[in-house]
CSV table of C-alpha atoms in Angstrom, one decimal:
chain,number,residue,atom,x,y,z
A,6,UNK,CA,-28.8,-28.4,3.2
A,7,UNK,CA,-31.5,-29.5,5.6
A,8,UNK,CA,-34.8,-27.4,6.3
A,9,UNK,CA,-33.6,-26.4,9.7
A,10,UNK,CA,-30.5,-24.9,8.6
A,11,UNK,CA,-32.4,-23.0,5.7
A,12,UNK,CA,-34.9,-21.7,8.0
A,13,UNK,CA,-32.0,-20.8,10.5
A,14,UNK,CA,-30.3,-18.7,8.1
A,15,UNK,CA,-33.2,-17.3,6.8
A,16,UNK,CA,-34.5,-16.1,10.4
A,17,UNK,CA,-30.9,-14.6,11.0
A,18,UNK,CA,-31.1,-12.5,7.7
A,19,UNK,CA,-34.6,-11.9,8.5
A,20,UNK,CA,-34.3,-9.9,11.7
A,21,UNK,CA,-32.7,-7.2,9.4
A,22,UNK,CA,-36.3,-5.8,8.3
A,23,UNK,CA,-37.3,-5.5,12.1
A,24,UNK,CA,-33.9,-3.9,13.1
A,25,UNK,CA,-33.8,-1.7,10.1
A,26,UNK,CA,-37.7,-0.5,11.1
A,27,UNK,CA,-36.2,-0.1,14.9
A,28,UNK,CA,-33.6,2.2,13.8
A,29,UNK,CA,-35.8,4.2,11.7
A,30,UNK,CA,-38.1,4.9,14.6
A,31,UNK,CA,-35.5,5.4,17.2
A,32,UNK,CA,-34.8,8.9,16.2
A,33,UNK,CA,-38.2,10.0,16.9
A,34,UNK,CA,-38.7,8.0,20.1
A,35,UNK,CA,-35.6,9.9,21.5
A,36,UNK,CA,-36.5,13.2,20.6
A,37,UNK,CA,-40.1,13.0,22.5
A,38,UNK,CA,-38.4,11.1,25.2
A,39,UNK,CA,-36.5,14.7,26.1
A,40,UNK,CA,-33.2,14.6,27.8
A,41,UNK,CA,-33.1,11.9,29.9
A,42,UNK,CA,-33.2,9.9,26.9
A,43,UNK,CA,-29.7,10.8,25.6
A,44,UNK,CA,-28.0,9.3,28.7
A,45,UNK,CA,-25.0,7.1,27.6
A,46,UNK,CA,-25.6,3.2,27.0
A,47,UNK,CA,-23.3,0.7,27.0
A,48,UNK,CA,-22.4,-0.5,23.8
A,49,UNK,CA,-23.2,-4.1,23.1
A,50,UNK,CA,-20.9,-6.7,22.4
A,51,UNK,CA,-20.4,-9.9,20.8
A,52,UNK,CA,-21.7,-11.1,17.4
A,53,UNK,CA,-24.6,-9.1,17.0
A,54,UNK,CA,-24.1,-7.0,13.5
A,55,UNK,CA,-25.6,-8.5,10.2
A,56,UNK,CA,-23.3,-7.0,7.0
A,57,UNK,CA,-26.1,-6.8,4.2
A,58,UNK,CA,-23.4,-5.1,1.6
A,59,UNK,CA,-20.4,-7.5,1.7
A,60,UNK,CA,-19.0,-9.1,-1.5
A,61,UNK,CA,-17.6,-12.0,-2.4
A,62,UNK,CA,-15.1,-13.1,-5.4
A,63,UNK,CA,-14.9,-16.9,-6.0
A,64,UNK,CA,-11.3,-18.0,-7.4
A,65,UNK,CA,-12.7,-18.6,-11.0
A,66,UNK,CA,-14.7,-15.3,-11.0
A,67,UNK,CA,-11.9,-13.3,-9.6
A,68,UNK,CA,-9.6,-14.7,-12.2
A,69,UNK,CA,-12.0,-14.1,-15.1
A,70,UNK,CA,-12.3,-10.3,-14.0
A,71,UNK,CA,-8.5,-10.1,-14.1
A,72,UNK,CA,-8.4,-11.6,-17.3
A,73,UNK,CA,-10.9,-9.3,-18.8
A,74,UNK,CA,-8.9,-6.2,-17.8
A,75,UNK,CA,-11.0,-5.5,-14.5
A,76,UNK,CA,-8.1,-4.5,-12.3
A,77,UNK,CA,-10.4,-2.2,-10.3
A,78,UNK,CA,-14.0,-2.4,-9.2
A,79,UNK,CA,-15.2,1.3,-8.7
A,80,UNK,CA,-11.8,2.3,-8.9
A,81,UNK,CA,-11.1,0.2,-5.9
A,82,UNK,CA,-8.2,-1.9,-6.9
A,83,UNK,CA,-9.8,-6.0,-7.3
A,84,UNK,CA,-9.1,-7.6,-3.9
A,85,UNK,CA,-8.3,-11.0,-2.8
A,86,UNK,CA,-11.3,-12.7,-1.1
A,87,UNK,CA,-11.3,-16.1,1.1
A,88,UNK,CA,-14.2,-17.4,3.4
A,89,UNK,CA,-11.8,-17.3,6.0
A,90,UNK,CA,-10.3,-13.6,5.6
A,91,UNK,CA,-14.2,-13.1,5.6
A,92,UNK,CA,-15.1,-14.6,9.1
A,93,UNK,CA,-11.9,-13.3,10.4
A,94,UNK,CA,-13.4,-9.9,9.5
A,95,UNK,CA,-16.6,-10.6,10.9
A,96,UNK,CA,-14.9,-11.7,14.4
A,97,UNK,CA,-12.9,-8.8,14.6
A,98,UNK,CA,-15.7,-6.5,14.2
A,99,UNK,CA,-18.7,-7.9,15.9
A,100,UNK,CA,-20.6,-9.2,12.9
A,101,UNK,CA,-22.6,-12.4,13.0
A,102,UNK,CA,-23.2,-12.9,9.2
A,103,UNK,CA,-23.0,-11.7,5.8
A,104,UNK,CA,-25.3,-11.5,3.0
A,105,UNK,CA,-22.6,-12.2,0.2
A,106,UNK,CA,-23.3,-11.0,-3.3
A,107,UNK,CA,-21.0,-10.2,-6.6
A,108,UNK,CA,-20.3,-6.5,-7.2
A,109,UNK,CA,-20.3,-4.3,-10.1
A,110,UNK,CA,-20.0,-5.3,-13.1
A,111,UNK,CA,-22.0,-8.6,-12.0
A,112,UNK,CA,-21.3,-11.2,-15.1
A,113,UNK,CA,-21.8,-8.4,-17.6
A,114,UNK,CA,-18.5,-8.2,-18.7
A,115,UNK,CA,-19.2,-11.7,-20.4
A,116,UNK,CA,-21.3,-12.4,-23.1
A,117,UNK,CA,-23.8,-15.4,-23.9
A,118,UNK,CA,-23.4,-19.0,-22.4
A,119,UNK,CA,-20.0,-17.4,-20.6
A,120,UNK,CA,-22.0,-14.9,-18.7
A,121,UNK,CA,-24.5,-17.7,-17.9
A,122,UNK,CA,-22.1,-20.4,-17.1
A,123,UNK,CA,-20.2,-17.6,-14.7
A,124,UNK,CA,-23.5,-16.6,-13.0
A,125,UNK,CA,-24.3,-20.2,-12.1
A,126,UNK,CA,-20.5,-20.8,-10.9
A,127,UNK,CA,-21.1,-17.8,-8.7
A,128,UNK,CA,-24.3,-18.8,-7.2
A,129,UNK,CA,-23.2,-22.5,-6.8
A,130,UNK,CA,-20.1,-21.4,-4.9
A,131,UNK,CA,-22.4,-19.2,-2.7
A,132,UNK,CA,-24.6,-22.0,-1.7
A,133,UNK,CA,-21.8,-24.4,-0.8
A,134,UNK,CA,-20.9,-21.4,1.7
A,135,UNK,CA,-23.9,-22.3,3.6
A,136,UNK,CA,-23.3,-25.8,3.9
A,137,UNK,CA,-19.8,-25.1,5.3
A,138,UNK,CA,-20.9,-22.2,7.4
A,139,UNK,CA,-24.7,-22.1,8.0
A,140,UNK,CA,-24.4,-19.3,10.5
A,141,UNK,CA,-22.2,-17.2,9.0
A,142,UNK,CA,-22.8,-16.3,5.4
A,143,UNK,CA,-26.4,-15.5,3.4
A,144,UNK,CA,-26.2,-15.2,-0.3
A,145,UNK,CA,-27.4,-13.0,-3.1
A,146,UNK,CA,-28.1,-14.5,-6.8
A,147,UNK,CA,-26.4,-12.6,-9.4
A,148,UNK,CA,-28.1,-12.9,-13.0
A,149,UNK,CA,-27.1,-13.0,-16.7
A,150,UNK,CA,-28.9,-9.8,-17.7
A,151,UNK,CA,-28.0,-9.3,-21.0
A,152,UNK,CA,-30.6,-12.1,-22.1
A,153,UNK,CA,-34.0,-11.9,-19.9
A,154,UNK,CA,-35.0,-15.4,-20.6
A,155,UNK,CA,-31.7,-16.8,-19.2
A,156,UNK,CA,-31.6,-14.6,-16.4
A,157,UNK,CA,-35.2,-15.9,-15.3
A,158,UNK,CA,-33.7,-19.6,-15.5
A,159,UNK,CA,-31.1,-19.0,-13.0
A,160,UNK,CA,-33.5,-16.7,-10.7
A,161,UNK,CA,-35.7,-20.0,-10.3
A,162,UNK,CA,-32.5,-22.3,-10.0
A,163,UNK,CA,-31.0,-19.9,-7.7
A,164,UNK,CA,-33.8,-19.4,-5.3
A,165,UNK,CA,-35.6,-22.7,-5.5
A,166,UNK,CA,-32.8,-25.3,-6.0
A,167,UNK,CA,-29.8,-23.5,-4.1
A,168,UNK,CA,-31.8,-21.5,-1.8
A,169,UNK,CA,-30.3,-18.0,-1.9
A,170,UNK,CA,-31.5,-15.6,0.0
A,171,UNK,CA,-32.7,-13.1,-2.7
A,172,UNK,CA,-30.5,-11.4,-5.7
A,173,UNK,CA,-28.7,-8.3,-6.6
A,174,UNK,CA,-29.3,-6.6,-9.4
A,175,UNK,CA,-27.2,-3.5,-10.6
A,176,UNK,CA,-28.4,0.2,-10.6
A,177,UNK,CA,-28.6,0.2,-14.4
A,178,UNK,CA,-27.5,-2.2,-17.6
A,179,UNK,CA,-25.7,-0.5,-20.6
A,180,UNK,CA,-27.6,2.4,-19.3
A,181,UNK,CA,-30.9,1.0,-18.9
A,182,UNK,CA,-32.3,1.5,-15.3
A,183,UNK,CA,-34.2,-0.5,-13.3
A,184,UNK,CA,-37.6,-0.4,-14.2
A,185,UNK,CA,-36.9,-0.5,-18.0
A,186,UNK,CA,-39.9,-2.0,-19.9
A,187,UNK,CA,-37.5,-4.6,-21.0
A,188,UNK,CA,-37.3,-6.0,-17.4
A,189,UNK,CA,-40.9,-6.4,-16.9
A,190,UNK,CA,-40.7,-10.2,-17.0
A,191,UNK,CA,-37.9,-10.2,-14.4
A,192,UNK,CA,-40.1,-7.8,-12.1
A,193,UNK,CA,-43.3,-10.1,-12.3
A,194,UNK,CA,-41.1,-13.0,-11.3
A,195,UNK,CA,-39.6,-11.4,-8.8
A,196,UNK,CA,-42.7,-9.9,-7.5
A,197,UNK,CA,-44.6,-13.3,-7.8
A,198,UNK,CA,-42.0,-14.6,-5.2
A,199,UNK,CA,-41.8,-11.5,-3.0
A,200,UNK,CA,-38.0,-11.5,-3.5
A,201,UNK,CA,-35.7,-9.5,-1.9
A,202,UNK,CA,-33.6,-7.4,-4.3
A,203,UNK,CA,-30.5,-5.5,-3.2
A,204,UNK,CA,-29.9,-2.6,-5.8
A,205,UNK,CA,-26.0,-2.5,-6.3
A,206,UNK,CA,-24.6,1.0,-8.0
A,207,UNK,CA,-23.3,0.2,-11.5
A,208,UNK,CA,-20.2,2.2,-13.0
A,209,UNK,CA,-21.8,4.6,-16.1
A,210,UNK,CA,-20.6,4.4,-19.1
A,211,UNK,CA,-17.4,6.2,-20.0
A,212,UNK,CA,-19.0,8.6,-22.3
A,213,UNK,CA,-21.6,9.7,-19.8
A,214,UNK,CA,-19.3,10.2,-16.9
A,215,UNK,CA,-18.1,13.5,-15.9
A,216,UNK,CA,-14.2,13.6,-16.0
A,217,UNK,CA,-13.5,14.2,-12.1
A,218,UNK,CA,-10.3,13.2,-9.9
A,219,UNK,CA,-12.6,10.8,-8.0
A,220,UNK,CA,-12.9,6.8,-8.3
A,221,UNK,CA,-16.5,6.0,-9.1
A,222,UNK,CA,-17.2,4.4,-5.7
A,223,UNK,CA,-16.9,7.7,-4.1
A,224,UNK,CA,-19.4,9.8,-6.0
A,225,UNK,CA,-20.7,8.0,-9.0
A,226,UNK,CA,-21.9,5.2,-7.4
A,227,UNK,CA,-23.8,6.8,-4.9
A,228,UNK,CA,-25.4,9.2,-7.6
A,229,UNK,CA,-26.1,6.1,-9.3
A,230,UNK,CA,-28.3,4.4,-6.8
A,231,UNK,CA,-29.9,7.8,-6.2
A,232,UNK,CA,-31.0,7.8,-10.3
A,233,UNK,CA,-32.0,4.0,-9.9
A,234,UNK,CA,-34.1,4.8,-6.8
A,235,UNK,CA,-35.7,7.7,-8.5
A,236,UNK,CA,-36.6,5.9,-11.6
A,237,UNK,CA,-38.0,2.8,-9.8
A,238,UNK,CA,-40.6,5.5,-8.2
A,239,UNK,CA,-41.3,7.8,-11.0
A,240,UNK,CA,-41.9,4.9,-13.5
A,241,UNK,CA,-44.3,3.2,-11.4
A,242,UNK,CA,-42.1,0.1,-10.9
A,243,UNK,CA,-42.7,0.4,-6.8
A,244,UNK,CA,-46.3,0.5,-7.3
A,245,UNK,CA,-46.8,-2.2,-9.9
A,246,UNK,CA,-44.7,-4.7,-8.0
A,247,UNK,CA,-45.2,-4.0,-4.0
A,248,UNK,CA,-44.3,-7.2,-3.0
A,249,UNK,CA,-40.5,-6.7,-4.3
A,250,UNK,CA,-38.7,-6.1,-1.2
A,251,UNK,CA,-35.8,-3.4,-2.6
A,252,UNK,CA,-33.2,-2.4,-0.5
A,253,UNK,CA,-30.4,-0.2,-1.8
A,254,UNK,CA,-26.9,-0.1,-1.2
């Protein structure tokens, strides 16, 4: 990957922060401007959207999920995925680029070396997409979180060698939410890099989940994201590591 390509993709994805800030300010500005500000404006055309919550399933990762009984993700049937179908979707809905990440359960359904190897495979697959489609995809690294030293090594490789745009972390791992003291080495490393971290909800353990006739993605994912955010604030993680750029799903 050339430096120009890397900077172009980073510039594209980096515009999200400014766009988000503008979106947050806009309602106040409209209210202050009075009725005239409510006149109808023509919708923009072309590929102007950036999709920050887009998932990909590299072939070996999807096969491994199914082999381990993960026929649904959050209650939704485990889908097929290809870069061509993703680009077709983007083109139909005016999306310029997607920041791809691995959804729940990450690589946590595997253990030890298998989890580390699957994380490396997914991250390398994402980096290859940058070469093939430099203006259409960004990528967030998945880390093998059952072993923090291994996660730190993968973080370094994914950001420094593969030049991924950040990382995806689940809201909790085995019931331990982000901000747990066990994750301190990882938070220190993320903070030192001013890393972008996309927080994706995780399915809570079956023995802690209320028996509701609804799939996880409809309610439980939302609630678990809220729990993670609350604990990041209440536990002081945001104050201790102010350079981490968290975004919630």
